[in-house]
Coordinates of C-alpha atoms in Angstrom, one line a residue:
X1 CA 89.5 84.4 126.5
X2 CA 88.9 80.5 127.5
X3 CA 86.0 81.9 129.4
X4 CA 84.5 84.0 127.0
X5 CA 85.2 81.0 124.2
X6 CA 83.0 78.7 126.3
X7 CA 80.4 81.1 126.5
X8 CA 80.0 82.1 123.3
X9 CA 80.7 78.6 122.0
X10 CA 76.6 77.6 122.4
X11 CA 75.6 80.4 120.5
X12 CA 77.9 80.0 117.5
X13 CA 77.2 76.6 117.4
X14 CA 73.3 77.4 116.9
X15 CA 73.9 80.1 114.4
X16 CA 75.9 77.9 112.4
X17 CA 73.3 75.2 112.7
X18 CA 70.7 77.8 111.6
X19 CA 72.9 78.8 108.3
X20 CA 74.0 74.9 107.6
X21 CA 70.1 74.5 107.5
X22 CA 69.5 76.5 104.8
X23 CA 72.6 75.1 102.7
X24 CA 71.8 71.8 99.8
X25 CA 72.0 68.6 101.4
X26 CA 75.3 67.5 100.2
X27 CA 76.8 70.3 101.6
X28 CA 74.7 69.1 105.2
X29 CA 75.4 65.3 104.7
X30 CA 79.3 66.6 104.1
X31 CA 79.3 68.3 108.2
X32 CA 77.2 65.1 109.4
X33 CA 79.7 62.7 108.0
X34 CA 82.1 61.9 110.9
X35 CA 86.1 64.0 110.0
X36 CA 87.3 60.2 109.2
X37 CA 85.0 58.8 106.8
X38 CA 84.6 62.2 104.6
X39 CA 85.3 61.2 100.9
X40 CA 87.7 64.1 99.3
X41 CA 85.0 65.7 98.1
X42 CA 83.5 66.2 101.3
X43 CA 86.2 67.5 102.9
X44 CA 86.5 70.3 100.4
X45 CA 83.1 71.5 100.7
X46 CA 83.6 71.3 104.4
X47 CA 86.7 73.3 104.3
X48 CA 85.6 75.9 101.7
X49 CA 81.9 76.4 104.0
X50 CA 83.7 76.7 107.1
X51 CA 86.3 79.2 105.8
X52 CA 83.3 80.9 104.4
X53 CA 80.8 81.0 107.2
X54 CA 83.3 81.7 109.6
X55 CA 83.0 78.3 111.3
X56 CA 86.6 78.9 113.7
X57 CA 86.9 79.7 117.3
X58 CA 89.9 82.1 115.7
X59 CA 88.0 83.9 113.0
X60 CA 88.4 87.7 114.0
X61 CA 84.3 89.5 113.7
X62 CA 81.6 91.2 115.5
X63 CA 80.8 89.8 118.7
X64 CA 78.0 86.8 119.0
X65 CA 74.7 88.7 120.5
X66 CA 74.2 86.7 123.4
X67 CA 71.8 87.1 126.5
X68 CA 71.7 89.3 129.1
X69 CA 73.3 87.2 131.5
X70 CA 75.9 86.2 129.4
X71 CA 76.5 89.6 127.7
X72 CA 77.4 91.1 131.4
X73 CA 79.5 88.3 132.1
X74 CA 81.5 88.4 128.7
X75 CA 81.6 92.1 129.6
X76 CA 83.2 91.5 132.9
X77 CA 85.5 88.9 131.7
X78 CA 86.0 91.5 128.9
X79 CA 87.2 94.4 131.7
X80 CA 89.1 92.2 133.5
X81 CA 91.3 91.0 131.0
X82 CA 92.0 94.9 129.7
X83 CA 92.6 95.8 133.6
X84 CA 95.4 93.0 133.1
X85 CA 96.6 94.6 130.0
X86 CA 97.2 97.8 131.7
X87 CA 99.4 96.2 134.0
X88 CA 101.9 95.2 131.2
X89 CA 105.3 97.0 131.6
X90 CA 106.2 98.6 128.4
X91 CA 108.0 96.5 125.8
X92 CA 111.9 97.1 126.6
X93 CA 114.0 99.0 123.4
X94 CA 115.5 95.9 121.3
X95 CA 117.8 96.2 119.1
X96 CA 119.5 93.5 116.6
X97 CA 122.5 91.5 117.2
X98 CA 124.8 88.6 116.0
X99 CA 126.2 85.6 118.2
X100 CA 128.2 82.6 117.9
X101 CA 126.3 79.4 117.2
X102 CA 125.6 75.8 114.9
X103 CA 123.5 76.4 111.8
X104 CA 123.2 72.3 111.4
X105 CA 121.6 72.6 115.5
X106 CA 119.2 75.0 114.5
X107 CA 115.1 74.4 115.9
X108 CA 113.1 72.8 113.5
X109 CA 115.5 73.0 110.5
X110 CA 114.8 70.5 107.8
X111 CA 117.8 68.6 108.1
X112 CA 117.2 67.9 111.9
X113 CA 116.8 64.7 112.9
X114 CA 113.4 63.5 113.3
X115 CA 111.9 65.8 111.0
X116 CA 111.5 63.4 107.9
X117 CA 113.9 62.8 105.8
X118 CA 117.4 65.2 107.4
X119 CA 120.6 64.5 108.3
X120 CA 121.4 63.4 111.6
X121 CA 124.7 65.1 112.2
X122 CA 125.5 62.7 115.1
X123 CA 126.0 59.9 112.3
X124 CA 129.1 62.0 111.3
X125 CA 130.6 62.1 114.6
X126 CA 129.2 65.7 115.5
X127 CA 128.0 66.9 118.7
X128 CA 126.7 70.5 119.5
X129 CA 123.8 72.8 120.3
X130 CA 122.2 75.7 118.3
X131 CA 123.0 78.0 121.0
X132 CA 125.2 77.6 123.6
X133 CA 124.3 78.3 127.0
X134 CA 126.6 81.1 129.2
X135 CA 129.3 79.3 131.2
X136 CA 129.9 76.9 128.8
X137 CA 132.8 76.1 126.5
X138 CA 132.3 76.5 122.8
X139 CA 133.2 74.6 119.9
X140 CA 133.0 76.5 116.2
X141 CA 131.6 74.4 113.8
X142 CA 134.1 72.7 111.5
X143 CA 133.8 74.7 107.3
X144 CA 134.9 73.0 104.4
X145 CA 136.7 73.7 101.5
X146 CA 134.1 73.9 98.9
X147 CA 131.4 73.1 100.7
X148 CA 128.5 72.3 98.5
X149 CA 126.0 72.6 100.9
X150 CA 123.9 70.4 102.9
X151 CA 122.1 68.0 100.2
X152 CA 125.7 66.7 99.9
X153 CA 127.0 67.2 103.2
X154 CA 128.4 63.2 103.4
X155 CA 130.4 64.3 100.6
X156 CA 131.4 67.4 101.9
X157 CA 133.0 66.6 104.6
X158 CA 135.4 64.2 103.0
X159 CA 137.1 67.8 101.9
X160 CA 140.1 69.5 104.2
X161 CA 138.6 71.7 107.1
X162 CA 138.9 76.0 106.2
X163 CA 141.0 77.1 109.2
X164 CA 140.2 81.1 110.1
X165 CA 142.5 83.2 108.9
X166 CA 143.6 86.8 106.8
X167 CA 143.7 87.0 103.5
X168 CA 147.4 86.5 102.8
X169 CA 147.7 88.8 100.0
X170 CA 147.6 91.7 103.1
X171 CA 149.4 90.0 105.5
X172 CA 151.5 87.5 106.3
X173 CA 150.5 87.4 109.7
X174 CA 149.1 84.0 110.9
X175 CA 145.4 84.9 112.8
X176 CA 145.9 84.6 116.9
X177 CA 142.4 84.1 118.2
X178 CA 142.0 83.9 122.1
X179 CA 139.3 81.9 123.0
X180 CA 137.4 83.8 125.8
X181 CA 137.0 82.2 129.1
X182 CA 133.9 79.9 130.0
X183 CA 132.8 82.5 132.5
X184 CA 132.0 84.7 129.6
X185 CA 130.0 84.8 126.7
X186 CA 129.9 81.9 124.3
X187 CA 131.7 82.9 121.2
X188 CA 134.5 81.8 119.5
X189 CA 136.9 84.8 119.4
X190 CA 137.1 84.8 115.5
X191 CA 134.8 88.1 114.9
X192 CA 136.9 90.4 117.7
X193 CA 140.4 89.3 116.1
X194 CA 139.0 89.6 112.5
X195 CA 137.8 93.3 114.1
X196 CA 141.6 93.4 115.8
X197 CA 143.2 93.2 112.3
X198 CA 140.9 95.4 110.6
X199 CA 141.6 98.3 113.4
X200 CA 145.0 97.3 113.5
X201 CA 147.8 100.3 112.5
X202 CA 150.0 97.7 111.0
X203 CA 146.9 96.9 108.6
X204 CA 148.0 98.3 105.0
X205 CA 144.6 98.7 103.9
X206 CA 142.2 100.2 106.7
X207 CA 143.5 103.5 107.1
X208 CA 144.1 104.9 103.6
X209 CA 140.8 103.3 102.7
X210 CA 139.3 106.0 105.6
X211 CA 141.6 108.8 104.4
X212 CA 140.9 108.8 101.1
X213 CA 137.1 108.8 102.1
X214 CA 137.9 111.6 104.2
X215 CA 139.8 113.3 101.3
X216 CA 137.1 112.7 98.7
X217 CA 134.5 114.2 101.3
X218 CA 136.1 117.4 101.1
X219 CA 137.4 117.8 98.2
X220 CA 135.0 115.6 95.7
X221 CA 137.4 113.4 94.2
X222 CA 139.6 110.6 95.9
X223 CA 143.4 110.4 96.1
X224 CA 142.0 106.8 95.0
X225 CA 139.1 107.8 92.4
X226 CA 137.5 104.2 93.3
X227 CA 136.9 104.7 97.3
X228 CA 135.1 100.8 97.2
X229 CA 137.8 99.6 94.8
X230 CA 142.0 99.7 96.0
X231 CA 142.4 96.3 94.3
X232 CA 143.6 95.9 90.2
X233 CA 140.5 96.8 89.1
X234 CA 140.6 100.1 90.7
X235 CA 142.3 103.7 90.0
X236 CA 145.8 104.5 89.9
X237 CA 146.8 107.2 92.9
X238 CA 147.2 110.5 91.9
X239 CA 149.4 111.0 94.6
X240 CA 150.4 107.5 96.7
X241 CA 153.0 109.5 98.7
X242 CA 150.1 111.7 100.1
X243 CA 148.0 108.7 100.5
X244 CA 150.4 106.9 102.3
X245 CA 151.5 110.1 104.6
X246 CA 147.8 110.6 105.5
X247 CA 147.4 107.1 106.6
X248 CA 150.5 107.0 108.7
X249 CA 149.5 110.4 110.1
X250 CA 145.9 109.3 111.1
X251 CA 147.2 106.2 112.8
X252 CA 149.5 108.3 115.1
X253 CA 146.9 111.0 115.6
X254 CA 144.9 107.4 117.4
X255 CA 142.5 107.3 114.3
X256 CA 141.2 110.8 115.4
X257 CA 138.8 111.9 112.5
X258 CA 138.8 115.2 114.1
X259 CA 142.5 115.6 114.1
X260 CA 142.9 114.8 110.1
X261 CA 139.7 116.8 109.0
X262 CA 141.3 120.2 111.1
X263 CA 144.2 119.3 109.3
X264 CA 143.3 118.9 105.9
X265 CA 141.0 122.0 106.4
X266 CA 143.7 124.5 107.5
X267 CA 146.0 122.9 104.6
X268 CA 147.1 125.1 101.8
X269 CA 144.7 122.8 99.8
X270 CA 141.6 123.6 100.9
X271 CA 142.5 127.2 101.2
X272 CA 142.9 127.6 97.4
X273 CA 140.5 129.7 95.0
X274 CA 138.4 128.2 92.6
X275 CA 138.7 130.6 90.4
X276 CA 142.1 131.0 88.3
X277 CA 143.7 134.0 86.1
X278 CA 146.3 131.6 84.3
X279 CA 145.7 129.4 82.0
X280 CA 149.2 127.4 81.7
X281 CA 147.7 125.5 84.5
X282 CA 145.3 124.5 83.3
X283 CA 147.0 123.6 80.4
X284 CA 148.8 121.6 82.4
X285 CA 145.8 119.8 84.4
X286 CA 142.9 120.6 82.8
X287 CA 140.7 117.7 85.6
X288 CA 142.4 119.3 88.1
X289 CA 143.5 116.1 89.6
X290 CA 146.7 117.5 91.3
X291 CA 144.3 120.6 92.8
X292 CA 146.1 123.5 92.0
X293 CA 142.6 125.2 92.5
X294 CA 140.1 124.3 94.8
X295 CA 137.0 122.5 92.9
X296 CA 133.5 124.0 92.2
X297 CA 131.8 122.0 94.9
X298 CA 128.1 122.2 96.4
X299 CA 127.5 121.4 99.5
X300 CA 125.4 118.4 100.3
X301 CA 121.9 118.2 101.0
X302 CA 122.4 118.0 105.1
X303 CA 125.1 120.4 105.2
X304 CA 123.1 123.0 103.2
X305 CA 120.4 122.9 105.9
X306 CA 122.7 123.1 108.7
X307 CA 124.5 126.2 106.7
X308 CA 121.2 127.7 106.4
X309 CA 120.0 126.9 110.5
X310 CA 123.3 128.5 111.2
X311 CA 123.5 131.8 109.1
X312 CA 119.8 132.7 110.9
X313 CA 120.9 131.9 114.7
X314 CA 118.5 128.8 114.6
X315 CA 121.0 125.7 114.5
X316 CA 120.6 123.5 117.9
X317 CA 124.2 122.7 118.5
X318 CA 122.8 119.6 121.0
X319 CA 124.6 116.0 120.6
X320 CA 123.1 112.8 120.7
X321 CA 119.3 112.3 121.6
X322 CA 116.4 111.1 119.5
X323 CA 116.0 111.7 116.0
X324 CA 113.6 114.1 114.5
X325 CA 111.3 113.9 111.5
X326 CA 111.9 117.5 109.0
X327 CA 108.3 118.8 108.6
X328 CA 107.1 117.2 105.0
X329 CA 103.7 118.4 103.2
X330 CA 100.6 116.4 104.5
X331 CA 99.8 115.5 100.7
X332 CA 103.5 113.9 100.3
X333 CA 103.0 111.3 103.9
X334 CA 99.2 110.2 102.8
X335 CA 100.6 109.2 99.3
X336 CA 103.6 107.4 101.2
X337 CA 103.7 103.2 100.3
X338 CA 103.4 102.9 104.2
X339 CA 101.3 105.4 106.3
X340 CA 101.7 106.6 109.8
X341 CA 105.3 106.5 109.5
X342 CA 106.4 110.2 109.3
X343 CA 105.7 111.7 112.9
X344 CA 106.6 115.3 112.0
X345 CA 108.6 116.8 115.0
X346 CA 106.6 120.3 116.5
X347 CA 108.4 124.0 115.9
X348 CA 110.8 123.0 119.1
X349 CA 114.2 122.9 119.8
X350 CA 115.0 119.6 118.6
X351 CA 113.7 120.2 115.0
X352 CA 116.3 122.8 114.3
X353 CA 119.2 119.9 115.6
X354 CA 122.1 119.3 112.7
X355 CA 120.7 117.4 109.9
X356 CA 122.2 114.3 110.9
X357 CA 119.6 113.7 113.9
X358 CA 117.4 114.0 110.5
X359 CA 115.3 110.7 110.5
X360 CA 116.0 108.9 107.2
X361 CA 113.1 106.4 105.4
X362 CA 113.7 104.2 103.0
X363 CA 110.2 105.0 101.3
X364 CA 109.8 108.4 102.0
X365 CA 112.8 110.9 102.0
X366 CA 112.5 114.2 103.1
X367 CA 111.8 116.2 100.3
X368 CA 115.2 118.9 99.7
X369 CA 117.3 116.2 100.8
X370 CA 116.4 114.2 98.2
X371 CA 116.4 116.4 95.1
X372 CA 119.9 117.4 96.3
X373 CA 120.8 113.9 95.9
X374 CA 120.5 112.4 99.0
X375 CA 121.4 108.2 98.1
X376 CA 118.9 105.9 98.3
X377 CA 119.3 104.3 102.1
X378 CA 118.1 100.7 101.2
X379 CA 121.6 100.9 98.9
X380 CA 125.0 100.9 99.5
X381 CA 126.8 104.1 98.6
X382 CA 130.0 104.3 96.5
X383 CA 129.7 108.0 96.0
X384 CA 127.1 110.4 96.3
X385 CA 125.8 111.9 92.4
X386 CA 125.8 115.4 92.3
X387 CA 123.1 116.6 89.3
X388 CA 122.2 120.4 88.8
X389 CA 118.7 120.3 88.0
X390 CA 116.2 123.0 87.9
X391 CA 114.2 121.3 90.6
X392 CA 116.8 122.1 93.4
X393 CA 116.7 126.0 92.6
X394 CA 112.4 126.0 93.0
X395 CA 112.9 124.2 95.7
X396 CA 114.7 126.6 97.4
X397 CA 113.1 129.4 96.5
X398 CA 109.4 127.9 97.5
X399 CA 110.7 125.7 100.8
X400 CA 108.2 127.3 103.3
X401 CA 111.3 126.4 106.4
X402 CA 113.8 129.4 104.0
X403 CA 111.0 132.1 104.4
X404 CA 111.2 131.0 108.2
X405 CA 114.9 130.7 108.0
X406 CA 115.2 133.8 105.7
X407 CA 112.5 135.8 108.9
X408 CA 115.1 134.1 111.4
X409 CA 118.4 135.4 109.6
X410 CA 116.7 139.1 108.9
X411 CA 116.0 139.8 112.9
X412 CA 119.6 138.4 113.5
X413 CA 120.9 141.2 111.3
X414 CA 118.7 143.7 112.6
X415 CA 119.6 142.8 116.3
X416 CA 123.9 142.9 115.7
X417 CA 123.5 145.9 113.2
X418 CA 121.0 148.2 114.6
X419 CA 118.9 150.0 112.0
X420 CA 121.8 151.2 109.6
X421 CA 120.8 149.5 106.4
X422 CA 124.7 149.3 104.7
X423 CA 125.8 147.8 108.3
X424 CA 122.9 145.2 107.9
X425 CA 124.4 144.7 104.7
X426 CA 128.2 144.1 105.4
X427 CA 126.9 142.0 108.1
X428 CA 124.8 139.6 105.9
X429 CA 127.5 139.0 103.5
X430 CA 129.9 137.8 106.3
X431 CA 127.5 135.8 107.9
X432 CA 126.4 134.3 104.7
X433 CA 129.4 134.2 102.3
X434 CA 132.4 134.3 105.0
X435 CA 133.4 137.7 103.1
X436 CA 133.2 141.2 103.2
X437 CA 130.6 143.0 100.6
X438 CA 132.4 145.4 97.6
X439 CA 131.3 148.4 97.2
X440 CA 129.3 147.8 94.4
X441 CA 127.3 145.1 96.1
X442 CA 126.5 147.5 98.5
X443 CA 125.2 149.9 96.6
X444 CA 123.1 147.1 94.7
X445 CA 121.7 145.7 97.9
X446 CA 121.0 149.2 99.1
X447 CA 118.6 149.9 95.9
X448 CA 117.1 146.5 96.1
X449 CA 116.3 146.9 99.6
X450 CA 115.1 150.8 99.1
X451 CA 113.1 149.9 95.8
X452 CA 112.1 146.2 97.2
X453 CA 109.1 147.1 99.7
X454 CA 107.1 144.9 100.4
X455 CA 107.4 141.0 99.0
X456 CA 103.9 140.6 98.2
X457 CA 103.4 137.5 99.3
X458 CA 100.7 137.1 101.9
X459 CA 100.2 134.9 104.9
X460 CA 103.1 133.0 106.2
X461 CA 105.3 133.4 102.9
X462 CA 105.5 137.2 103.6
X463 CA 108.6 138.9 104.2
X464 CA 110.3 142.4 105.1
X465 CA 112.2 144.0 102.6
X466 CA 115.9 142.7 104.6
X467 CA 114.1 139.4 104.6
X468 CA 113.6 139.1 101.2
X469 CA 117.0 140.2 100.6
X470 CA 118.3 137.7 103.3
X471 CA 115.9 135.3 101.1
X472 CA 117.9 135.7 98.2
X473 CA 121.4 135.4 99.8
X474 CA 120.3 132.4 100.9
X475 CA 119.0 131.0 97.5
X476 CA 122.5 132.4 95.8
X477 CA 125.1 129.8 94.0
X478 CA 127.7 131.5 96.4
X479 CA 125.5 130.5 99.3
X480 CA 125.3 126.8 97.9
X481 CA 128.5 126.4 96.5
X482 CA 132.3 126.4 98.5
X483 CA 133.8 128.6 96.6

């Protein structure tokens, strides 16, 4: 680039030469005035005509037409430094991380010394580097105790030194920090003991904060019915021995999430109705707060997805691997705030993964995760809301992936039930609702399918009589709803 700067540099000196020719002569007498003697007003109209015109080896435009000679050269120059390019390795994945080190030590902070006007911390007996290097010892920077920041540092640290340490309304336990070897990364220990207490089973908080996450999950209320709130300010519990049990319990099972959600859903709990034949109870608990019924819950806006993938045979069981971007109308990415950021997965494997390899943006969400309430990602989430809108059954009912789904889930049927249509019944409503059909419902889905024919929609929206039907299942409230 040097090169190609020092040929091009005759040439943009003439054409600016040429154009400062045709400009008024204060403007001229401004550029011929040597930098040091310019009045004010002549470094203003220098500065404004040179951001104008261009006048900066920097300024990104078309390239300066140049001669022959030099054009081939510049060309070569040109090749040669994209041959270079070529040769880069691929920029390593990076990810974002946190480390010990001295705020006051930072590079070209204001309050470094030398830099006009900061605090030299060595005047207060302080020693110590931004980032320490590997091998070496590591000294945490002394905190006050109402530190009011740096403008007043000389008075601030006249206060008493903040030793680390737990909050002593949990525990009375004073904080051990081992201070790793030299040989090892600098740090200072504090984060992995403040990690040590939270993970620890004799901390009081930790694990009935999780369990009564885990409880809430399933059953769409909290033991606790503030999950970010167990202080004075929060919710009684409805049940503190249960709490309590389910904490110690998940501590022994070794903090297995797997262990405590098979247990909770092969509990008498989850398996009761929702529906309910006598009303003395709920007389007696009308909010249902002690669940002597299941509650009327819909499923979330991943997990409906996933149910949907799974009824038709399409769900890709696969863990881990990339994430994948859920196909989105063309019309919704180009009106995104930022474009080119929704690389829509092809019809492969991968795209029919569990909705939680489901890429999630902050300014564009996938489309039926969002009207069924999926929070906004750029916030932290208490709870999730759970609205019933209109929008959420047309979007069902129109999502071009359920007519592929509902296509998918009718040549399962077909394939396990033969051609019998009342065995390709039965067989939908267990895959779909988990039940066997009446005989009523048999008899209705046997006239809707013999009266259905064809759906009438053309193109890729059309479907076979079973797949329509399949296409209803799908959109029904017993479909959507744990019931």
């Amino acid at each position: 680039n040097q090169e190609i700067g020092k040929i091009e540099a005759p040439y943009k000196k003439a054409l600016f030469q040429n154009m400062l020719a045709k400009l008024p002569p204060d403007i001229q007498e401004a550029f011929k005035t040597p930098e040091d003697k310019r009045t004010p007003g002549q470094k203003l109209l220098v500065a404004q005509v040179s951001r104008v015109s261009g006048n900066d080896d920097d300024e990104p435009g078309a390239k300066i037409k140049l001669n022959d000679q030099d054009t081939k050269t510049r060309q070569d120059l040109e090749d040669q430094i994209a041959a270079l390019k070529k040769q880069i390795p691929p920029k390593p994945p990076t990810a974002m991380g946190i480390r010990d080190g001295d705020y006051r030590f930072v590079p070209h902070a204001p309050f470094q010394p030398g830099t006009g006007g900061g605090i030299n911390y060595e005047d207060f007996g302080f020693k110590g580097k931004y980032m320490p290097s590997q091998g070496e010892s590591y000294a945490p920077p002394p905190m006050y105790f109402a530190s009011t920041g740096l403008s007043a540092f000389a008075e601030e640290i006249k206060a008493p030194v903040i030793e680390p340490g737990f909050l002593t309304v949990l525990s009375t336990t004073p904080m051990h920090i081992t201070s790793p070897a030299k040989s090892t990364f600098p740090t200072s220990g504090r984060r992995r003991a403040l990690a040590e207490f939270i993970a620890s089973g004799d901390n009081p908080l930790t694990a009935r904060v999780m369990m009564n996450r885990i409880w809430y999950q399933h059953f769409g209320q909290g033991i606790v019915a503030t999950p970010n709130n167990f202080g004075k300010m929060g919710s009684e519990p409805s049940n503190l021995e249960l709490l309590d049990w389910l904490a110690t319990e998940f501590v022994r099972q070794g903090w297995s999430v797997k262990q405590m959600q098979r247990l909770i859903m092969t509990s008498e709990t989850y398996k009761m109705a929702s529906a309910y034949y006598h009303d003395a109870s709920f007389t007696k608990d009308p909010t249902n707060q002690f669940l002597w019924r299941f509650p009327v819950k819909r499923l979330e806006a991943e997990i409906i997805r996933d149910a949907v993938l799974s009824a038709s045979g399409d769900l890709n069981l696969e863990a881990g691997g990339p994430a994948f971007f859920p196909p989105v109308p063309k019309s919704i990415v180009d009106g995104a705030p930022i474009k080119g950021k929704w690389l829509i997965t092809k019809d492969e494997p991968s795209t029919y993964k569990r909705s939680i390899y489901a890429s999630v943006k902050r300014n564009l969400k996938y489309p039926m995760f969002d009207v069924f309430d999926q929070p906004n990602a750029s916030l932290s989430c208490e709870r999730r809301e759970v609205t019933t809108v209109p929008t959420q059954a047309l979007t069902l009912f129109n999502n071009e992936s359920y007519f592929v789904q509902s296509r998918d889930l009718a040549a399962r049927i077909e394939r396990e039930a033969g051609s019998d249509p009342a065995a390709q019944v039965k067989l939908l409503y267990r895959i779909a609702y988990s039940r066997e059909a009446s005989a009523k419902e048999v008899q209705q889905s046997l006239d809707f399918l013999k009266n259905r024919g064809a759906s009438g929609r053309q193109g890729s929206l059309a479907l076979s009589p079973l797949a329509e039907f399949a296409h209803v299942v799908l959109n029904s409230n017993e479909f959507v709803y744990i019931n």
